[in-house]
PDB file of C-alpha atoms in Angstrom:
ATOM      1  CA  MET A   1     -14.709  -2.454  -1.935  1.00 83.00           C
ATOM      2  CA  ASP A   2     -14.263   1.010  -3.752  1.00 90.00           C
ATOM      3  CA  ILE A   3     -12.483   0.719  -7.016  1.00 95.00           C
ATOM      4  CA  ILE A   4     -12.333   4.129  -9.064  1.00 93.00           C
ATOM      5  CA  ILE A   5     -11.571   3.823 -12.784  1.00 94.00           C
ATOM      6  CA  ARG A   6     -10.059   7.069 -14.481  1.00 92.00           C
ATOM      7  CA  ASN A   7     -10.479   7.174 -18.078  1.00 85.00           C
ATOM      8  CA  ALA A   8      -8.325   9.946 -18.615  1.00 85.00           C
ATOM      9  CA  ASP A   9      -5.540   7.838 -17.131  1.00 75.00           C
ATOM     10  CA  GLY A  10      -3.091   6.368 -19.572  1.00 86.00           C
ATOM     11  CA  GLU A  11      -3.050   3.013 -17.370  1.00 91.00           C
ATOM     12  CA  PRO A  12      -5.145   0.200 -18.858  1.00 95.00           C
ATOM     13  CA  ILE A  13      -8.772  -0.520 -17.090  1.00 96.00           C
ATOM     14  CA  TYR A  14      -7.744  -3.843 -16.033  1.00 96.00           C
ATOM     15  CA  GLN A  15      -4.232  -2.646 -14.717  1.00 96.00           C
ATOM     16  CA  GLN A  16      -5.880  -0.057 -12.542  1.00 96.00           C
ATOM     17  CA  ILE A  17      -8.001  -2.664 -10.857  1.00 97.00           C
ATOM     18  CA  VAL A  18      -5.089  -4.928 -10.078  1.00 96.00           C
ATOM     19  CA  THR A  19      -3.336  -1.831  -8.699  1.00 93.00           C
ATOM     20  CA  GLN A  20      -6.152  -0.708  -6.179  1.00 95.00           C
ATOM     21  CA  ILE A  21      -6.747  -4.466  -5.475  1.00 95.00           C
ATOM     22  CA  LYS A  22      -3.014  -4.882  -4.540  1.00 91.00           C
ATOM     23  CA  ARG A  23      -3.120  -1.386  -2.550  1.00 89.00           C
ATOM     24  CA  MET A  24      -6.086  -2.603  -0.521  1.00 93.00           C
ATOM     25  CA  ILE A  25      -4.318  -5.969   0.525  1.00 90.00           C
ATOM     26  CA  LEU A  26      -1.018  -4.348   1.147  1.00 83.00           C
ATOM     27  CA  ASP A  27      -3.059  -1.537   3.356  1.00 85.00           C
ATOM     28  CA  GLY A  28      -4.973  -4.334   5.283  1.00 87.00           C
ATOM     29  CA  GLU A  29      -8.517  -3.312   3.761  1.00 93.00           C
ATOM     30  CA  LEU A  30      -8.700  -6.653   2.301  1.00 94.00           C
ATOM     31  CA  GLN A  31      -7.741  -9.862   4.580  1.00 92.00           C
ATOM     32  CA  ALA A  32      -6.936 -13.493   3.636  1.00 92.00           C
ATOM     33  CA  GLY A  33     -10.254 -15.402   2.824  1.00 94.00           C
ATOM     34  CA  ASP A  34     -12.122 -12.140   1.984  1.00 96.00           C
ATOM     35  CA  ALA A  35     -14.627 -12.693  -0.971  1.00 96.00           C
ATOM     36  CA  LEU A  36     -14.082 -10.496  -4.053  1.00 97.00           C
ATOM     37  CA  PRO A  37     -17.066  -9.618  -6.299  1.00 96.00           C
ATOM     38  CA  SER A  38     -17.831 -11.865  -9.045  1.00 95.00           C
ATOM     39  CA  MET A  39     -16.256 -10.844 -12.364  1.00 95.00           C
ATOM     40  CA  ARG A  40     -19.666 -10.168 -13.634  1.00 96.00           C
ATOM     41  CA  VAL A  41     -20.869  -8.238 -10.600  1.00 96.00           C
ATOM     42  CA  LEU A  42     -17.527  -6.053 -10.717  1.00 96.00           C
ATOM     43  CA  ALA A  43     -17.874  -5.372 -14.338  1.00 96.00           C
ATOM     44  CA  GLN A  44     -21.599  -4.086 -13.835  1.00 97.00           C
ATOM     45  CA  GLN A  45     -20.676  -1.947 -11.070  1.00 96.00           C
ATOM     46  CA  LEU A  46     -17.830  -0.387 -12.939  1.00 96.00           C
ATOM     47  CA  ARG A  47     -19.778  -0.451 -16.034  1.00 95.00           C
ATOM     48  CA  ILE A  48     -16.839  -2.035 -17.850  1.00 95.00           C
ATOM     49  CA  SER A  49     -16.482  -5.426 -20.010  1.00 96.00           C
ATOM     50  CA  VAL A  50     -16.558  -8.765 -18.012  1.00 96.00           C
ATOM     51  CA  ILE A  51     -13.382  -9.464 -20.295  1.00 97.00           C
ATOM     52  CA  THR A  52     -11.499  -6.807 -18.513  1.00 97.00           C
ATOM     53  CA  THR A  53     -12.469  -8.050 -14.827  1.00 97.00           C
ATOM     54  CA  LYS A  54     -11.438 -11.350 -15.954  1.00 96.00           C
ATOM     55  CA  ARG A  55      -7.849 -10.049 -17.011  1.00 97.00           C
ATOM     56  CA  ALA A  56      -7.413  -8.369 -13.858  1.00 97.00           C
ATOM     57  CA  TYR A  57      -8.509 -11.393 -11.537  1.00 97.00           C
ATOM     58  CA  GLU A  58      -6.224 -13.545 -13.659  1.00 97.00           C
ATOM     59  CA  GLU A  59      -3.257 -11.348 -13.153  1.00 96.00           C
ATOM     60  CA  LEU A  60      -3.964 -11.084  -9.354  1.00 96.00           C
ATOM     61  CA  GLU A  61      -4.086 -14.746  -9.217  1.00 95.00           C
ATOM     62  CA  ARG A  62      -0.854 -15.019 -11.245  1.00 93.00           C
ATOM     63  CA  ASP A  63       0.639 -12.720  -8.599  1.00 89.00           C
ATOM     64  CA  GLY A  64      -0.407 -14.866  -5.809  1.00 88.00           C
ATOM     65  CA  MET A  65      -2.721 -12.248  -4.453  1.00 91.00           C
ATOM     66  CA  ILE A  66      -6.195 -14.153  -4.707  1.00 94.00           C
ATOM     67  CA  GLU A  67      -7.271 -17.550  -5.511  1.00 95.00           C
ATOM     68  CA  SER A  68     -10.209 -18.353  -7.762  1.00 93.00           C
ATOM     69  CA  PHE A  69     -12.421 -21.383  -7.276  1.00 93.00           C
ATOM     70  CA  THR A  70     -15.085 -22.454  -9.981  1.00 91.00           C
ATOM     71  CA  GLY A  71     -18.560 -21.830  -8.887  1.00 90.00           C
ATOM     72  CA  LYS A  72     -17.319 -20.336  -5.417  1.00 93.00           C
ATOM     73  CA  GLY A  73     -15.668 -17.300  -6.474  1.00 94.00           C
ATOM     74  CA  SER A  74     -12.504 -15.667  -6.110  1.00 96.00           C
ATOM     75  CA  PHE A  75     -10.849 -14.887  -2.536  1.00 97.00           C
ATOM     76  CA  ILE A  76      -7.922 -12.957  -1.146  1.00 95.00           C
ATOM     77  CA  LYS A  77      -5.068 -15.364  -0.567  1.00 92.00           C
ATOM     78  CA  ALA A  78      -2.985 -15.614   2.489  1.00 89.00           C
ATOM     79  CA  GLN A  79      -0.102 -13.395   2.084  1.00 76.00           C
ATOM     80  CA  ASN A  80       3.713 -14.056   2.652  1.00 72.00           C
ATOM     81  CA  PRO A  81       4.845 -11.209   4.781  1.00 77.00           C
ATOM     82  CA  GLU A  82       8.051 -11.148   2.867  1.00 78.00           C
ATOM     83  CA  LEU A  83       6.376 -10.749  -0.459  1.00 76.00           C
ATOM     84  CA  LEU A  84       4.135  -8.487   0.794  1.00 75.00           C
ATOM     85  CA  LEU A  85       7.160  -6.220   1.911  1.00 82.00           C
ATOM     86  CA  GLU A  86       8.820  -6.914  -1.404  1.00 82.00           C
ATOM     87  CA  GLU A  87       5.741  -5.615  -3.209  1.00 79.00           C
ATOM     88  CA  SER A  88       5.909  -2.527  -0.987  1.00 82.00           C
ATOM     89  CA  LEU A  89       9.463  -1.938  -1.681  1.00 89.00           C
ATOM     90  CA  ARG A  90       8.633  -2.241  -5.448  1.00 87.00           C
ATOM     91  CA  GLN A  91       6.078   0.454  -5.268  1.00 86.00           C
ATOM     92  CA  ILE A  92       8.072   2.720  -3.207  1.00 91.00           C
ATOM     93  CA  GLU A  93      10.911   2.124  -5.646  1.00 94.00           C
ATOM     94  CA  ALA A  94       8.756   3.155  -8.564  1.00 92.00           C
ATOM     95  CA  GLN A  95       7.286   6.115  -6.735  1.00 92.00           C
ATOM     96  CA  LEU A  96      11.017   7.517  -5.728  1.00 94.00           C
ATOM     97  CA  THR A  97      12.085   7.083  -9.492  1.00 95.00           C
ATOM     98  CA  THR A  98       9.547   9.254 -10.699  1.00 94.00           C
ATOM     99  CA  ALA A  99      10.531  11.889  -7.793  1.00 94.00           C
ATOM    100  CA  VAL A 100      14.099  11.503  -8.638  1.00 95.00           C
ATOM    101  CA  GLU A 101      13.452  12.314 -12.456  1.00 95.00           C
ATOM    102  CA  LYS A 102      11.413  15.230 -11.566  1.00 95.00           C
ATOM    103  CA  ALA A 103      14.213  16.608  -9.157  1.00 94.00           C
ATOM    104  CA  LYS A 104      16.593  16.034 -11.963  1.00 95.00           C
ATOM    105  CA  GLN A 105      14.698  17.996 -14.341  1.00 95.00           C
ATOM    106  CA  SER A 106      14.016  20.659 -11.833  1.00 95.00           C
ATOM    107  CA  LYS A 107      17.764  20.813 -11.063  1.00 96.00           C
ATOM    108  CA  ILE A 108      17.133  20.147  -7.450  1.00 94.00           C
ATOM    109  CA  SER A 109      20.357  18.726  -5.957  1.00 95.00           C
ATOM    110  CA  LEU A 110      20.588  15.367  -4.171  1.00 94.00           C
ATOM    111  CA  ALA A 111      21.405  17.002  -1.045  1.00 95.00           C
ATOM    112  CA  GLU A 112      18.069  18.965  -1.136  1.00 95.00           C
ATOM    113  CA  LEU A 113      15.988  15.831  -2.112  1.00 93.00           C
ATOM    114  CA  GLN A 114      17.613  14.069   0.938  1.00 93.00           C
ATOM    115  CA  GLU A 115      16.703  16.994   3.251  1.00 93.00           C
ATOM    116  CA  MET A 116      13.203  16.839   1.635  1.00 91.00           C
ATOM    117  CA  LEU A 117      12.585  13.235   2.230  1.00 91.00           C
ATOM    118  CA  GLU A 118      14.139  13.475   5.678  1.00 91.00           C
ATOM    119  CA  LEU A 119      11.524  16.033   6.584  1.00 91.00           C
ATOM    120  CA  LEU A 120       8.673  14.271   5.138  1.00 90.00           C
ATOM    121  CA  TYR A 121       9.768  10.906   6.710  1.00 89.00           C
ATOM    122  CA  GLY A 122      10.210  12.514  10.110  1.00 86.00           C
ATOM    123  CA  THR A 123      12.829  12.342  12.700  1.00 63.00           C
ATOM    124  CA  ASP A 124      11.319   9.546  14.901  1.00 60.00           C
ATOM    125  CA  GLU A 125      12.389   6.338  13.252  1.00 55.00           C
ATOM    126  CA  THR A 126       9.969   3.515  14.668  1.00 52.00           C
TER     127      THR A 126
END
């Protein structure tokens, strides 16, 4: 499991961990039942505080992405496909919001933005 921490990023370290683990779950890299590294091991690998990894794991557990068992560790929880779709939609919406804001700042029209999106998406709707 490769997690990359960017110190120059304005996002808190624990949130970077949460975001990357969620992405790995959504992309199918991590499957239900897969074990996550212990909080201590992950902290050592990333050279960060155990408190930071604990906060990330707690947030992932609150979001229903993982489940933790005392003495056994933390594991990827079986995901409801509808919840996974909702999470993907939320992420796409956030990225599109950023793109729309940039387009407006650059004086790109809605028609031009739609054309760009259609070109990027492709014509074969499968």
